Amino acid sequence: MTDILVPTLNTNDSAAKLLEWKAKAGAHVKAGEIVAVLETSKATFDLESPAAGILHPLVAEGASCPFQATVARLFENAAQLEAFLKAAPSSSKSDPALTDPMLSKEAERFAQEHGISREKILSLGKSSLRKSDLESLVDGATSGSNAFHTAHQEAVARTVTLSHQTIPTSFALMKMRAGKALAHVAALSKDKKMLIGLPDLIIHLLAQQQVKHPKCFGHMVRGRFQPMGADIGVIMDVGQGPTIPVIRNASSLSLEGTAKEMMALRVKAMRGGFKAADLEGASIGLSLNTEEAVWVVEPLIQPPQVAMLTMGAVHQELALVDGRAVSSSYVMVGLTYDHRILNGSDAVGLLTDLRLALENLA
Amino acid sequence: MRNDIKLVMAKVFRMKIEEIPDSAAAGTLAPWTSLKHVELILHIEKKFGVRFDDELVGTLLTLEVIENALKTALNGTK
């Protein structure tokens, strides 16, 4: 029996994604024959069989495989394979659709030493695991940082990684005068006896831009852009980690309606009451970072979206108006955009129209 | 009770308690924004051990209204 290992492909990554098995389970392969295709953050690589034999894959397509991990085994004959399948645990007998994650050798040793159950390992929801992944499962873990390592944080980290690895982004930032906008929402709040804020107004105005800037609203699916309506995903964090509920068809809502919808979503965030449907299908994202003194936080695009808008806190400055120095409010608004579909001129175009709408409210 | 609510407000809004008047209201107290409002209500619920109806949360826009809602909620739990 011969193990097929993932080679150490570069120094930037610690694992590679197994994109595709080129040879099927049970196939007789030759030494040097390409049996799989691997992908790192840099490039794709052909995985060659180190010997001739009958192939038995151990991981599914799409799995992340640490360097030097075993992804398949080669058997000299059918009898040897059959004997292995009889002796091996059930998870090793199945084809590449198997559900157990693959453990690095170090992780295997760690799991045995600490008696970590299969159920606990499965609860991590990952296709491959290293020792560091398992440390959080051990009571009194040695690393203090694990106390903050939650499944939610893990999901956030996966999205961040995916965004960084798959989307070629740029960022445009624009300074917008906010005096008229603030006066507008204050007056409307008083009139409607409800709380309407600058973020509600930004959402409302952003939604209005969908008709003129359709390339900013949509998904990249298999390399093609699919335009969508103004379904705006707004990042909310009320202390339980960020979630991104979606304001559906936001262009059909009045400013008052947008504010009501935002309040309802914030209450849901507070109660932890979101369902999957509340969080799916946004065509563009919005990151609100209005804590005092924040200028801007550069946001990450949420795949498969192609853009995310960001807004900072309101600041004050002195401005010259008719030759006189007066106090003026302004806010920074930026757009992170996917260069596969949008260019700087598209981003600046959207921001300019947003600025003009914000600064010239009646 | 009013002072306890102010203590929560001071913490959420990062202000001194002396800076929060009895007339405090969203729209007049600068840090009381639409984004901070839900955080305020969440902390008040925790502090006083109550839970407001979801529909009520968006209407608790002055110190006085919050105080009255709290009294009602606390009476209801006795």
Tab-separated table of C-alpha atoms in Angstrom:
chain	number	residue	atom	x	y	z
A	1	MET	CA	0.000	0.000	0.000
A	2	THR	CA	1.321	3.448	-0.928
A	3	ASP	CA	0.033	6.773	0.393
A	4	ILE	CA	-0.499	9.661	-1.975
A	5	LEU	CA	0.471	12.841	-0.121
A	6	VAL	CA	-0.158	16.481	-0.861
A	7	PRO	CA	3.274	17.965	-1.563
A	8	THR	CA	4.404	21.197	0.057
A	9	LEU	CA	3.571	23.439	-2.859
A	10	ASN	CA	4.704	26.822	-1.566
A	11	THR	CA	5.597	28.690	1.604
A	12	ASN	CA	2.612	31.014	1.628
A	13	ASP	CA	-0.033	28.337	2.135
A	14	SER	CA	-0.308	25.432	4.513
A	15	ALA	CA	-2.959	23.536	2.554
A	16	ALA	CA	-4.319	23.081	-0.954
A	17	LYS	CA	-7.853	22.592	-2.187
A	18	LEU	CA	-8.515	19.360	-4.019
A	19	LEU	CA	-10.365	20.654	-7.046
A	20	GLU	CA	-10.964	17.441	-8.950
A	21	TRP	CA	-10.139	13.743	-8.974
A	22	LYS	CA	-8.860	12.904	-12.475
A	23	ALA	CA	-8.924	9.170	-11.774
A	24	LYS	CA	-11.914	7.371	-10.271
A	25	ALA	CA	-11.946	5.298	-7.123
A	26	GLY	CA	-10.887	1.746	-8.013
A	27	ALA	CA	-9.084	2.813	-11.186
A	28	HIS	CA	-5.742	1.198	-12.037
A	29	VAL	CA	-3.293	4.096	-12.300
A	30	LYS	CA	0.325	4.201	-13.480
A	31	ALA	CA	3.272	5.816	-11.736
A	32	GLY	CA	3.400	9.459	-12.776
A	33	GLU	CA	-0.219	9.498	-13.915
A	34	ILE	CA	-2.175	12.615	-12.906
A	35	VAL	CA	-4.786	11.532	-10.381
A	36	ALA	CA	-6.031	14.904	-9.069
A	37	VAL	CA	-5.826	18.671	-9.467
A	38	LEU	CA	-4.898	20.818	-6.469
A	39	GLU	CA	-5.280	24.543	-6.003
A	40	THR	CA	-3.408	26.913	-3.681
A	41	SER	CA	-3.815	30.657	-3.359
A	42	LYS	CA	-1.239	30.997	-6.134
A	43	ALA	CA	-2.002	28.402	-8.793
A	44	THR	CA	-3.312	24.951	-9.646
A	45	PHE	CA	-1.138	21.839	-9.634
A	46	ASP	CA	-1.439	18.319	-11.008
A	47	LEU	CA	-1.064	15.612	-8.381
A	48	GLU	CA	0.798	12.619	-9.791
A	49	SER	CA	0.603	9.088	-8.535
A	50	PRO	CA	3.915	8.078	-6.918
A	51	ALA	CA	3.436	4.443	-7.996
A	52	ALA	CA	1.221	2.102	-9.966
A	53	GLY	CA	-1.798	0.633	-8.227
A	54	ILE	CA	-5.515	0.711	-7.536
A	55	LEU	CA	-6.612	4.174	-6.404
A	56	HIS	CA	-8.655	4.680	-3.234
A	57	PRO	CA	-9.385	8.399	-2.593
A	58	LEU	CA	-9.770	9.464	1.049
A	59	VAL	CA	-11.074	13.005	0.624
A	60	ALA	CA	-13.848	14.595	-1.360
A	61	GLU	CA	-13.471	17.090	-4.156
A	62	GLY	CA	-13.444	20.591	-2.720
A	63	ALA	CA	-11.709	19.519	0.495
A	64	SER	CA	-8.903	21.616	1.926
A	65	CYS	CA	-5.904	19.328	2.364
A	66	PRO	CA	-2.909	20.261	4.531
A	67	PHE	CA	0.468	19.822	2.903
A	68	GLN	CA	1.896	16.324	3.562
A	69	ALA	CA	-1.575	14.962	4.365
A	70	THR	CA	-2.641	11.668	2.803
A	71	VAL	CA	-5.416	12.161	0.268
A	72	ALA	CA	-5.482	8.673	-1.301
A	73	ARG	CA	-4.006	5.215	-1.051
A	74	LEU	CA	-2.722	2.883	-3.738
A	75	PHE	CA	-3.143	-0.884	-3.482
A	76	GLU	CA	-1.206	-3.458	-5.427
A	77	ASN	CA	-4.259	-5.611	-6.112
A	78	ALA	CA	-7.987	-5.899	-5.444
A	79	ALA	CA	-7.535	-8.321	-2.578
A	80	GLN	CA	-5.339	-5.851	-0.726
A	81	LEU	CA	-7.908	-3.094	-1.210
A	82	GLU	CA	-10.719	-5.380	-0.026
A	83	ALA	CA	-8.759	-6.312	3.078
A	84	PHE	CA	-8.171	-2.632	3.806
A	85	LEU	CA	-11.837	-1.791	3.422
A	86	LYS	CA	-12.826	-4.571	5.810
A	87	ALA	CA	-10.365	-3.420	8.435
A	88	ALA	CA	-10.771	0.312	8.085
A	89	PRO	CA	-13.367	2.384	9.959
A	90	SER	CA	-16.540	3.069	8.012
A	91	SER	CA	-15.521	6.597	7.110
A	92	SER	CA	-12.508	5.324	5.176
A	93	LYS	CA	-14.492	2.841	3.141
A	94	SER	CA	-16.675	5.281	1.345
A	95	ASP	CA	-15.974	7.076	-1.869
A	96	PRO	CA	-14.903	10.748	-2.106
A	97	ALA	CA	-18.332	11.839	-0.911
A	98	LEU	CA	-17.377	10.749	2.593
A	99	THR	CA	-18.340	13.187	5.329
A	100	ASP	CA	-15.637	12.723	7.984
A	101	PRO	CA	-12.994	15.417	7.845
A	102	MET	CA	-9.431	14.557	7.035
A	103	LEU	CA	-6.966	14.986	9.893
A	104	SER	CA	-3.309	15.794	9.533
A	105	LYS	CA	-1.019	13.277	11.243
A	106	GLU	CA	-0.365	15.769	14.037
A	107	ALA	CA	-4.111	16.292	14.452
A	108	GLU	CA	-4.708	12.522	14.545
A	109	ARG	CA	-2.180	12.160	17.351
A	110	PHE	CA	-3.701	15.100	19.234
A	111	ALA	CA	-7.224	13.662	18.884
A	112	GLN	CA	-6.062	10.282	20.233
A	113	GLU	CA	-4.090	11.810	23.105
A	114	HIS	CA	-7.066	13.871	24.255
A	115	GLY	CA	-9.794	11.355	23.462
A	116	ILE	CA	-11.670	13.760	21.168
A	117	SER	CA	-14.808	12.046	19.880
A	118	ARG	CA	-15.828	11.799	16.233
A	119	GLU	CA	-18.970	13.810	17.025
A	120	LYS	CA	-16.898	16.674	18.374
A	121	ILE	CA	-14.665	16.604	15.331
A	122	LEU	CA	-17.683	16.625	13.013
A	123	SER	CA	-19.160	19.548	14.952
A	124	LEU	CA	-16.385	21.768	13.601
A	125	GLY	CA	-17.933	21.406	10.160
A	126	LYS	CA	-14.630	21.406	8.281
A	127	SER	CA	-13.425	19.044	5.601
A	128	SER	CA	-9.862	18.936	6.878
A	129	LEU	CA	-8.373	19.656	10.260
A	130	ARG	CA	-5.037	20.487	11.740
A	131	LYS	CA	-3.976	20.266	15.368
A	132	SER	CA	-4.773	23.937	15.931
A	133	ASP	CA	-8.360	23.287	14.823
A	134	LEU	CA	-8.796	20.616	17.492
A	135	GLU	CA	-7.294	22.550	20.396
A	136	SER	CA	-10.523	24.440	20.968
A	137	LEU	CA	-12.298	21.107	21.606
A	138	VAL	CA	-10.163	20.291	24.613
A	139	ASP	CA	-11.330	21.465	28.043
A	140	GLY	CA	-8.867	23.914	29.572
A	141	ALA	CA	-7.199	24.433	26.227
A	142	THR	CA	-3.653	25.626	26.540
A	143	SER	CA	-4.119	28.655	24.354
A	144	GLY	CA	-6.075	31.451	26.010
A	145	SER	CA	-7.134	32.775	22.629
A	146	ASN	CA	-9.313	29.726	22.093
A	147	ALA	CA	-11.779	31.099	24.619
A	148	PHE	CA	-12.788	33.578	21.921
A	149	HIS	CA	-12.800	31.109	19.079
A	150	THR	CA	-16.441	30.401	18.285
A	151	ALA	CA	-18.216	28.702	15.427
A	152	HIS	CA	-19.601	32.099	14.411
A	153	GLN	CA	-16.121	33.602	14.335
A	154	GLU	CA	-14.959	30.619	12.331
A	155	ALA	CA	-17.700	31.302	9.770
A	156	VAL	CA	-16.754	34.985	9.608
A	157	ALA	CA	-13.124	34.022	9.062
A	158	ARG	CA	-14.080	31.643	6.236
A	159	THR	CA	-16.010	34.402	4.464
A	160	VAL	CA	-13.134	36.846	4.904
A	161	THR	CA	-10.673	34.305	3.526
A	162	LEU	CA	-12.911	33.464	0.591
A	163	SER	CA	-13.381	37.137	-0.200
A	164	HIS	CA	-9.644	37.842	-0.092
A	165	GLN	CA	-8.779	34.781	-2.160
A	166	THR	CA	-11.394	35.080	-4.867
A	167	ILE	CA	-12.218	38.753	-5.414
A	168	PRO	CA	-9.763	41.233	-6.934
A	169	THR	CA	-10.847	44.397	-5.138
A	170	SER	CA	-10.194	48.092	-5.152
A	171	PHE	CA	-11.569	50.809	-2.912
A	172	ALA	CA	-12.842	54.331	-3.586
A	173	LEU	CA	-13.575	56.855	-0.854
A	174	MET	CA	-15.531	60.095	-1.010
A	175	LYS	CA	-16.133	62.892	1.471
A	176	MET	CA	-19.749	64.011	1.593
A	177	ARG	CA	-21.291	67.038	3.294
A	178	ALA	CA	-23.988	65.798	5.649
A	179	GLY	CA	-25.543	68.956	7.106
A	180	LYS	CA	-28.692	68.951	4.984
A	181	ALA	CA	-29.086	65.211	5.359
A	182	LEU	CA	-28.892	65.381	9.146
A	183	ALA	CA	-31.415	68.208	9.252
A	184	HIS	CA	-33.682	66.222	6.932
A	185	VAL	CA	-33.720	63.039	9.038
A	186	ALA	CA	-34.089	65.053	12.264
A	187	ALA	CA	-37.156	66.840	10.890
A	188	LEU	CA	-38.663	63.634	9.577
A	189	SER	CA	-38.009	61.848	12.874
A	190	LYS	CA	-39.857	64.590	14.713
A	191	ASP	CA	-42.698	64.609	12.232
A	192	LYS	CA	-43.149	60.815	12.181
A	193	LYS	CA	-42.354	60.346	15.882
A	194	MET	CA	-39.825	57.662	15.068
A	195	LEU	CA	-36.051	57.343	14.954
A	196	ILE	CA	-34.687	57.908	11.458
A	197	GLY	CA	-30.939	58.139	11.121
A	198	LEU	CA	-28.316	58.932	8.546
A	199	PRO	CA	-27.710	55.182	7.929
A	200	ASP	CA	-31.387	54.764	7.010
A	201	LEU	CA	-31.048	57.636	4.565
A	202	ILE	CA	-27.881	56.166	3.031
A	203	ILE	CA	-29.675	52.845	2.471
A	204	HIS	CA	-32.638	54.655	0.940
A	205	LEU	CA	-30.438	56.698	-1.400
A	206	LEU	CA	-28.239	53.716	-2.305
A	207	ALA	CA	-31.292	51.741	-3.337
A	208	GLN	CA	-32.309	54.577	-5.680
A	209	GLN	CA	-28.986	54.183	-7.521
A	210	GLN	CA	-29.723	50.642	-8.684
A	211	VAL	CA	-31.358	51.773	-11.920
A	212	LYS	CA	-28.454	54.012	-12.948
A	213	HIS	CA	-25.676	51.767	-11.602
A	214	PRO	CA	-26.899	48.188	-12.182
A	215	LYS	CA	-23.344	46.791	-12.320
A	216	CYS	CA	-22.963	47.463	-8.606
A	217	PHE	CA	-25.987	45.331	-7.703
A	218	GLY	CA	-25.683	41.640	-8.456
A	219	HIS	CA	-23.764	38.395	-8.186
A	220	MET	CA	-20.794	36.828	-9.906
A	221	VAL	CA	-21.844	33.282	-10.733
A	222	ARG	CA	-19.333	30.987	-12.464
A	223	GLY	CA	-17.453	33.987	-13.795
A	224	ARG	CA	-20.516	35.752	-15.150
A	225	PHE	CA	-22.257	38.773	-13.671
A	226	GLN	CA	-25.960	38.484	-12.911
A	227	PRO	CA	-27.631	41.858	-12.278
A	228	MET	CA	-30.170	41.992	-9.454
A	229	GLY	CA	-32.503	44.418	-7.732
A	230	ALA	CA	-31.739	46.617	-4.756
A	231	ASP	CA	-31.627	43.951	-2.038
A	232	ILE	CA	-29.232	45.526	0.445
A	233	GLY	CA	-27.393	43.473	3.043
A	234	VAL	CA	-26.580	45.577	6.107
A	235	ILE	CA	-23.927	44.443	8.569
A	236	MET	CA	-25.318	44.493	12.101
A	237	ASP	CA	-23.486	43.697	15.297
A	238	VAL	CA	-25.268	44.192	18.595
A	239	GLY	CA	-22.603	42.358	20.532
A	240	GLN	CA	-23.172	38.814	19.309
A	241	GLY	CA	-20.972	38.927	16.232
A	242	PRO	CA	-21.816	40.403	12.844
A	243	THR	CA	-24.804	39.282	10.817
A	244	ILE	CA	-25.942	40.652	7.478
A	245	PRO	CA	-29.727	40.742	7.145
A	246	VAL	CA	-31.167	41.872	3.839
A	247	ILE	CA	-33.569	44.746	3.141
A	248	ARG	CA	-35.526	43.354	0.224
A	249	ASN	CA	-36.472	45.509	-2.728
A	250	ALA	CA	-35.204	48.575	-0.895
A	251	SER	CA	-35.875	50.862	-3.870
A	252	SER	CA	-39.599	50.385	-3.320
A	253	LEU	CA	-39.438	51.641	0.276
A	254	SER	CA	-39.863	55.230	1.446
A	255	LEU	CA	-37.253	56.607	3.837
A	256	GLU	CA	-39.743	56.068	6.651
A	257	GLY	CA	-40.316	52.475	5.478
A	258	THR	CA	-36.584	51.868	5.283
A	259	ALA	CA	-36.131	53.106	8.851
A	260	LYS	CA	-38.944	50.859	10.082
A	261	GLU	CA	-37.425	47.870	8.313
A	262	MET	CA	-34.004	48.658	9.746
A	263	MET	CA	-35.411	48.896	13.268
A	264	ALA	CA	-37.208	45.573	12.844
A	265	LEU	CA	-33.984	43.943	11.658
A	266	ARG	CA	-31.994	45.439	14.543
A	267	VAL	CA	-34.507	44.049	17.019
A	268	LYS	CA	-34.174	40.644	15.355
A	269	ALA	CA	-30.405	40.933	15.622
A	270	MET	CA	-30.797	41.776	19.301
A	271	ARG	CA	-33.050	38.770	19.890
A	272	GLY	CA	-30.941	36.437	17.726
A	273	GLY	CA	-34.087	35.802	15.724
A	274	PHE	CA	-32.770	35.660	12.184
A	275	LYS	CA	-33.662	32.774	9.912
A	276	ALA	CA	-31.481	31.745	6.981
A	277	ALA	CA	-33.890	33.442	4.573
A	278	ASP	CA	-33.332	36.799	6.330
A	279	LEU	CA	-29.636	36.648	5.542
A	280	GLU	CA	-29.579	35.412	1.955
A	281	GLY	CA	-29.701	37.022	-1.451
A	282	ALA	CA	-28.263	40.503	-0.954
A	283	SER	CA	-27.164	42.137	-4.208
A	284	ILE	CA	-24.878	44.666	-2.480
A	285	GLY	CA	-23.606	45.120	1.064
A	286	LEU	CA	-23.448	48.056	3.449
A	287	SER	CA	-21.066	48.374	6.375
A	288	LEU	CA	-21.993	51.029	8.939
A	289	ASN	CA	-19.163	52.160	11.186
A	290	THR	CA	-20.563	55.175	12.942
A	291	GLU	CA	-18.730	54.963	16.257
A	292	GLU	CA	-17.329	58.341	17.237
A	293	ALA	CA	-14.169	59.354	15.360
A	294	VAL	CA	-14.273	56.509	12.834
A	295	TRP	CA	-13.540	57.862	9.379
A	296	VAL	CA	-14.039	54.691	7.472
A	297	VAL	CA	-13.612	50.941	7.694
A	298	GLU	CA	-12.685	49.326	4.400
A	299	PRO	CA	-15.236	46.558	3.972
A	300	LEU	CA	-14.954	43.126	2.429
A	301	ILE	CA	-17.185	42.141	-0.418
A	302	GLN	CA	-19.415	39.227	0.523
A	303	PRO	CA	-19.156	36.656	-2.273
A	304	PRO	CA	-20.916	36.368	-4.673
A	305	GLN	CA	-21.667	40.101	-4.467
A	306	VAL	CA	-19.476	42.562	-6.355
A	307	ALA	CA	-19.557	45.636	-4.120
A	308	MET	CA	-19.921	46.818	-0.567
A	309	LEU	CA	-20.540	50.370	0.576
A	310	THR	CA	-19.167	51.696	3.852
A	311	MET	CA	-20.044	54.733	5.927
A	312	GLY	CA	-18.117	56.259	8.835
A	313	ALA	CA	-19.117	58.602	11.660
A	314	VAL	CA	-20.255	62.175	11.191
A	315	HIS	CA	-17.419	64.663	11.678
A	316	GLN	CA	-17.364	68.427	12.078
A	317	GLU	CA	-15.058	70.874	10.362
A	318	LEU	CA	-14.849	74.501	9.517
A	319	ALA	CA	-15.860	75.312	5.970
A	320	LEU	CA	-15.863	78.516	3.963
A	321	VAL	CA	-19.349	79.573	2.891
A	322	ASP	CA	-19.598	82.906	1.086
A	323	GLY	CA	-16.246	83.850	2.563
A	324	ARG	CA	-17.296	83.050	6.130
A	325	ALA	CA	-16.025	80.201	8.284
A	326	VAL	CA	-18.936	78.039	9.414
A	327	SER	CA	-19.200	74.667	11.115
A	328	SER	CA	-19.958	71.900	8.626
A	329	SER	CA	-20.821	68.215	9.068
A	330	TYR	CA	-19.430	65.580	6.759
A	331	VAL	CA	-19.204	61.840	6.452
A	332	MET	CA	-16.877	59.510	4.585
A	333	VAL	CA	-18.555	57.017	2.251
A	334	GLY	CA	-16.554	54.395	0.380
A	335	LEU	CA	-17.072	51.520	-1.990
A	336	THR	CA	-15.082	48.317	-2.213
A	337	TYR	CA	-15.640	46.875	-5.666
A	338	ASP	CA	-14.862	43.741	-7.655
A	339	HIS	CA	-12.515	44.570	-10.506
A	340	ARG	CA	-13.828	41.686	-12.593
A	341	ILE	CA	-16.980	43.704	-13.215
A	342	LEU	CA	-16.417	47.241	-11.913
A	343	ASN	CA	-13.731	49.820	-12.523
A	344	GLY	CA	-12.794	52.951	-10.636
A	345	SER	CA	-15.013	55.073	-12.844
A	346	ASP	CA	-18.027	52.883	-11.980
A	347	ALA	CA	-17.304	53.169	-8.264
A	348	VAL	CA	-16.727	56.913	-8.397
A	349	GLY	CA	-19.860	57.253	-10.527
A	350	LEU	CA	-21.995	55.570	-7.879
A	351	LEU	CA	-20.384	57.539	-5.045
A	352	THR	CA	-20.800	60.836	-6.895
A	353	ASP	CA	-24.500	60.270	-7.497
A	354	LEU	CA	-24.902	59.226	-3.882
A	355	ARG	CA	-23.073	62.362	-2.762
A	356	LEU	CA	-25.187	64.636	-4.902
A	357	ALA	CA	-28.362	63.023	-3.594
A	358	LEU	CA	-27.193	63.328	0.012
A	359	GLU	CA	-25.947	66.897	-0.246
A	360	ASN	CA	-28.903	68.267	-2.165
A	361	LEU	CA	-31.838	66.965	-0.182
A	362	ALA	CA	-34.764	69.328	-0.320
B	1	MET	CA	-34.952	53.962	38.664
B	2	ARG	CA	-34.328	57.035	36.535
B	3	ASN	CA	-30.772	57.241	37.774
B	4	ASP	CA	-30.209	53.561	36.997
B	5	ILE	CA	-31.442	54.117	33.443
B	6	LYS	CA	-29.096	57.071	33.147
B	7	LEU	CA	-26.232	54.869	34.288
B	8	VAL	CA	-26.977	52.458	31.456
B	9	MET	CA	-27.251	55.347	29.000
B	10	ALA	CA	-23.935	56.749	30.183
B	11	LYS	CA	-22.282	53.396	29.573
B	12	VAL	CA	-23.802	52.816	26.129
B	13	PHE	CA	-23.360	56.391	24.929
B	14	ARG	CA	-19.938	56.789	26.581
B	15	MET	CA	-21.011	59.929	28.412
B	16	LYS	CA	-20.866	61.156	31.976
B	17	ILE	CA	-24.110	60.650	33.851
B	18	GLU	CA	-24.243	64.397	34.595
B	19	GLU	CA	-24.428	65.006	30.847
B	20	ILE	CA	-27.716	63.137	30.539
B	21	PRO	CA	-30.695	65.396	31.332
B	22	ASP	CA	-34.105	64.187	32.474
B	23	SER	CA	-35.373	65.340	29.105
B	24	ALA	CA	-32.939	63.051	27.217
B	25	ALA	CA	-34.395	61.856	23.946
B	26	ALA	CA	-33.248	60.276	20.714
B	27	GLY	CA	-32.635	63.130	18.334
B	28	THR	CA	-31.638	65.608	21.028
B	29	LEU	CA	-28.912	63.575	22.729
B	30	ALA	CA	-26.246	63.335	20.019
B	31	PRO	CA	-24.956	59.787	20.673
B	32	TRP	CA	-28.513	58.375	20.807
B	33	THR	CA	-28.559	57.329	17.172
B	34	SER	CA	-30.711	54.771	15.431
B	35	LEU	CA	-27.804	52.313	15.575
B	36	LYS	CA	-27.161	52.881	19.298
B	37	HIS	CA	-30.828	52.703	20.222
B	38	VAL	CA	-31.120	48.925	20.069
B	39	GLU	CA	-27.902	48.529	22.042
B	40	LEU	CA	-29.360	50.821	24.721
B	41	ILE	CA	-32.582	48.847	24.977
B	42	LEU	CA	-30.662	45.559	25.104
B	43	HIS	CA	-28.583	46.813	28.047
B	44	ILE	CA	-31.646	48.148	29.850
B	45	GLU	CA	-33.395	44.786	29.454
B	46	LYS	CA	-30.388	43.027	30.934
B	47	LYS	CA	-29.994	45.499	33.775
B	48	PHE	CA	-33.634	45.316	34.871
B	49	GLY	CA	-34.365	41.707	33.876
B	50	VAL	CA	-37.248	42.554	31.560
B	51	ARG	CA	-38.038	41.974	27.908
B	52	PHE	CA	-39.957	44.572	25.935
B	53	ASP	CA	-42.261	43.585	23.082
B	54	ASP	CA	-40.414	43.813	19.781
B	55	GLU	CA	-42.910	46.367	18.462
B	56	LEU	CA	-42.328	48.546	21.533
B	57	VAL	CA	-38.544	48.780	21.118
B	58	GLY	CA	-38.697	51.337	18.320
B	59	THR	CA	-40.972	53.621	20.331
B	60	LEU	CA	-38.860	53.928	23.481
B	61	LEU	CA	-37.315	57.177	22.348
B	62	THR	CA	-37.117	59.285	25.512
B	63	LEU	CA	-35.847	58.670	29.020
B	64	GLU	CA	-39.341	59.287	30.351
B	65	VAL	CA	-40.959	56.783	27.963
B	66	ILE	CA	-38.357	54.158	28.816
B	67	GLU	CA	-38.950	54.708	32.520
B	68	ASN	CA	-42.707	54.315	32.143
B	69	ALA	CA	-42.307	51.185	30.002
B	70	LEU	CA	-39.961	49.713	32.586
B	71	LYS	CA	-42.412	50.381	35.409
B	72	THR	CA	-45.142	48.641	33.422
B	73	ALA	CA	-42.898	45.692	32.602
B	74	LEU	CA	-41.696	45.327	36.190
B	75	ASN	CA	-45.257	45.540	37.563
B	76	GLY	CA	-46.260	42.853	35.085
B	77	THR	CA	-43.592	40.499	36.378
B	78	LYS	CA	-44.585	40.848	40.050
